[in-house]
């Protein structure tokens, strides 16, 4: 009987079994690296999205309350001059009739300052005792100062919106050439 000699199968000079194991290991490693890369990209996008939006961890403020605070329309005062509204702008009807520049007597009950360390405790306590809603109701509503400079005819076209004007007291005044009148106006206010 003639002995049968089995020839070893080789690929690139490596045994076939070892080559298959190395190939499977490389594919597994490549799949793991791809999966981790996709996971990291998704995590970073989600983190970036959450830091760009206004959100707090259970702050107790509803979106509707925040919206109404930010977008109250100013209340007109009878003493202010009624300048013409430029083309492209529109005015909004004023709903309150009995308003004034004076602060209400209940303003002294509004808490005005917090230490950062105690803010979270205050918000938790205020949420449970309905204090935030009470403070919100006591806030001064409407126009609290005059905006005569913003309503001058030369400055009306510089306002992006016809109903959002800077108060004279808080407006940003530009450094100007003294030969031009009303050239120091820009629709911007300092934060008080």
Short mmCIF file of C-alpha atoms in Angstrom, two decimals:
data_model
loop_
_atom_site.label_atom_id
_atom_site.label_comp_id
_atom_site.label_asym_id
_atom_site.label_seq_id
_atom_site.Cartn_x
_atom_site.Cartn_y
_atom_site.Cartn_z
CA UNK A 1 0.00 0.00 0.00
CA UNK A 2 1.18 3.38 -0.85
CA UNK A 3 1.23 5.83 1.96
CA UNK A 4 -0.97 8.87 1.42
CA UNK A 5 0.80 12.08 2.11
CA UNK A 6 -1.42 14.98 3.05
CA UNK A 7 -0.03 18.21 1.83
CA UNK A 8 -0.55 21.12 4.20
CA UNK A 9 -2.59 23.89 2.74
CA UNK A 10 -0.96 27.27 3.04
CA UNK A 11 -1.89 30.80 2.11
CA UNK A 12 0.87 33.38 1.93
CA UNK A 13 3.13 30.85 3.58
CA UNK A 14 0.82 30.49 6.62
CA UNK A 15 -1.23 27.47 7.55
CA UNK A 16 -4.83 27.80 6.41
CA UNK A 17 -6.27 27.44 9.92
CA UNK A 18 -4.00 30.11 11.37
CA UNK A 19 -4.80 32.44 8.45
CA UNK A 20 -8.56 32.01 9.04
CA UNK A 21 -8.18 32.70 12.78
CA UNK A 22 -6.12 35.84 12.12
CA UNK A 23 -8.68 37.04 9.55
CA UNK A 24 -11.61 36.47 11.97
CA UNK A 25 -9.73 38.31 14.74
CA UNK A 26 -8.96 41.28 12.48
CA UNK A 27 -12.59 41.54 11.33
CA UNK A 28 -13.83 41.37 14.94
CA UNK A 29 -11.40 44.11 15.96
CA UNK A 30 -12.45 46.30 13.00
CA UNK A 31 -16.15 45.85 13.87
CA UNK A 32 -15.53 46.76 17.53
CA UNK A 33 -13.57 49.90 16.60
CA UNK A 34 -16.31 51.00 14.16
CA UNK A 35 -19.03 50.44 16.77
CA UNK A 36 -17.13 52.41 19.43
CA UNK A 37 -16.49 55.27 16.99
CA UNK A 38 -20.19 55.54 16.12
CA UNK A 39 -21.10 55.39 19.81
CA UNK A 40 -18.67 58.20 20.69
CA UNK A 41 -19.92 60.41 17.85
CA UNK A 42 -23.56 59.93 18.92
CA UNK A 43 -22.68 60.68 22.56
CA UNK A 44 -20.85 63.90 21.64
CA UNK A 45 -23.69 65.10 19.41
CA UNK A 46 -26.25 64.47 22.15
CA UNK A 47 -24.08 66.24 24.72
CA UNK A 48 -23.57 69.21 22.41
CA UNK A 49 -27.30 69.38 21.67
CA UNK A 50 -28.19 69.39 25.38
CA UNK A 51 -25.68 72.14 26.24
CA UNK A 52 -26.95 74.40 23.45
CA UNK A 53 -30.56 74.27 24.61
CA UNK A 54 -31.96 75.95 27.70
CA UNK A 55 -32.71 73.24 30.18
CA UNK A 56 -32.28 72.72 33.87
CA UNK A 57 -32.46 69.62 35.95
CA UNK A 58 -36.03 69.70 37.31
CA UNK A 59 -36.04 73.45 37.80
CA UNK A 60 -39.79 73.56 38.24
CA UNK A 61 -40.22 76.23 35.56
CA UNK A 62 -42.59 75.24 32.82
CA UNK A 63 -41.97 76.22 29.24
CA UNK A 64 -45.13 78.30 29.14
CA UNK A 65 -44.07 80.33 32.17
CA UNK A 66 -40.64 81.00 30.67
CA UNK A 67 -42.25 81.98 27.36
CA UNK A 68 -44.62 84.45 28.96
CA UNK A 69 -41.83 86.11 30.94
CA UNK A 70 -39.66 86.56 27.89
CA UNK A 71 -42.31 87.87 25.50
CA UNK A 72 -44.50 90.29 27.40
CA UNK A 73 -45.48 93.21 25.21
CA UNK A 74 -44.62 96.67 26.54
CA UNK A 75 -47.42 98.76 27.97
CA UNK A 76 -47.75 102.24 26.49
CA UNK A 77 -47.78 105.33 28.64
CA UNK A 78 -49.98 108.28 27.72
CA UNK A 79 -47.11 110.79 28.15
CA UNK A 80 -44.96 109.26 25.41
CA UNK A 81 -45.06 110.74 21.95
CA UNK A 82 -46.66 108.56 19.32
CA UNK A 83 -44.15 108.54 16.47
CA UNK A 84 -45.25 107.18 13.12
CA UNK A 85 -44.55 103.53 12.51
CA UNK A 86 -42.12 103.04 9.60
CA UNK A 87 -43.00 100.86 6.64
CA UNK A 88 -42.45 97.18 7.31
CA UNK A 89 -43.17 97.49 11.03
CA UNK A 90 -46.40 96.89 12.84
CA UNK A 91 -47.67 97.75 16.27
CA UNK A 92 -49.46 95.47 18.67
CA UNK A 93 -52.53 96.52 20.61
CA UNK A 94 -51.95 97.30 24.27
CA UNK A 95 -54.32 95.49 26.57
CA UNK A 96 -53.70 97.12 29.95
CA UNK A 97 -55.16 100.59 30.47
CA UNK A 98 -54.26 101.45 34.06
CA UNK A 99 -50.50 101.05 34.08
CA UNK A 100 -47.80 103.36 35.35
CA UNK A 101 -44.06 103.60 35.71
CA UNK A 102 -44.29 103.17 39.48
CA UNK A 103 -43.46 99.86 41.03
CA UNK A 104 -46.13 98.08 42.98
CA UNK A 105 -46.05 97.91 46.77
CA UNK A 106 -45.61 94.15 46.68
CA UNK A 107 -42.22 94.46 44.93
CA UNK A 108 -40.47 94.41 48.29
CA UNK A 109 -41.57 90.78 48.71
CA UNK A 110 -39.72 89.67 45.58
CA UNK A 111 -36.47 87.90 46.37
CA UNK A 112 -33.73 89.70 44.46
CA UNK A 113 -30.48 87.82 45.03
CA UNK A 114 -29.19 84.33 45.66
CA UNK A 115 -25.92 82.74 46.47
CA UNK A 116 -25.20 80.08 43.89
CA UNK A 117 -24.78 77.50 46.62
CA UNK A 118 -28.33 78.03 47.91
CA UNK A 119 -30.14 78.48 44.59
CA UNK A 120 -31.06 74.82 44.13
CA UNK A 121 -32.48 74.56 47.66
CA UNK A 122 -34.46 77.76 47.12
CA UNK A 123 -35.95 76.48 43.84
CA UNK A 124 -36.95 73.15 45.39
CA UNK A 125 -38.59 74.94 48.34
CA UNK A 126 -40.25 77.54 46.08
CA UNK A 127 -41.62 74.85 43.78
CA UNK A 128 -43.22 72.96 46.64
CA UNK A 129 -44.74 76.08 48.25
CA UNK A 130 -45.92 77.76 45.00
CA UNK A 131 -43.63 80.70 45.78
CA UNK A 132 -42.37 81.09 42.19
CA UNK A 133 -45.88 81.56 40.82
CA UNK A 134 -46.62 84.15 43.53
CA UNK A 135 -43.41 86.05 42.75
CA UNK A 136 -44.20 85.97 39.06
CA UNK A 137 -47.63 87.53 39.68
CA UNK A 138 -46.03 90.35 41.70
CA UNK A 139 -43.50 91.33 39.04
CA UNK A 140 -43.89 94.77 37.52
CA UNK A 141 -45.68 94.38 34.24
CA UNK A 142 -45.29 96.49 31.16
CA UNK A 143 -43.09 99.45 30.40
CA UNK A 144 -41.03 100.53 33.40
CA UNK A 145 -39.11 103.40 31.83
CA UNK A 146 -39.34 105.76 28.86
CA UNK A 147 -38.00 105.01 25.39
CA UNK A 148 -38.24 108.43 23.77
CA UNK A 149 -34.84 108.18 22.02
CA UNK A 150 -35.80 104.88 20.38
CA UNK A 151 -39.10 106.35 19.16
CA UNK A 152 -37.56 109.38 17.43
CA UNK A 153 -38.26 109.35 13.72
CA UNK A 154 -34.56 109.07 12.79
CA UNK A 155 -34.12 106.04 15.04
CA UNK A 156 -37.27 104.08 14.20
CA UNK A 157 -35.72 102.54 11.10
CA UNK A 158 -32.81 101.27 13.23
CA UNK A 159 -35.16 99.10 15.31
CA UNK A 160 -35.42 95.55 14.09
CA UNK A 161 -38.85 95.15 15.67
CA UNK A 162 -41.35 97.94 16.16
CA UNK A 163 -42.45 96.73 19.59
CA UNK A 164 -39.08 95.91 21.20
CA UNK A 165 -37.30 99.12 22.12
CA UNK A 166 -34.44 99.91 24.53
CA UNK A 167 -35.25 102.09 27.52
CA UNK A 168 -33.51 105.47 27.53
CA UNK A 169 -31.91 104.71 30.87
CA UNK A 170 -30.35 101.39 29.84
CA UNK A 171 -29.65 101.84 26.14
CA UNK A 172 -26.18 101.47 24.66
CA UNK A 173 -24.98 104.84 23.34
CA UNK A 174 -22.40 104.67 20.56
CA UNK A 175 -19.35 106.92 20.39
CA UNK A 176 -20.34 109.29 17.60
CA UNK A 177 -19.39 112.16 15.41
CA UNK A 178 -20.86 115.26 17.07
CA UNK A 179 -21.97 116.71 13.72
CA UNK A 180 -24.62 114.03 13.22
CA UNK A 181 -27.71 114.04 15.39
CA UNK A 182 -29.13 110.70 16.52
CA UNK A 183 -26.01 108.89 15.34
CA UNK A 184 -25.36 107.44 18.81
CA UNK A 185 -28.45 105.22 18.69
CA UNK A 186 -28.42 101.46 18.34
CA UNK A 187 -31.22 99.13 19.41
CA UNK A 188 -29.30 97.57 22.27
CA UNK A 189 -29.56 97.65 26.05
CA UNK A 190 -27.24 96.90 28.92
CA UNK A 191 -28.37 94.13 31.22
CA UNK A 192 -29.28 95.47 34.64
#
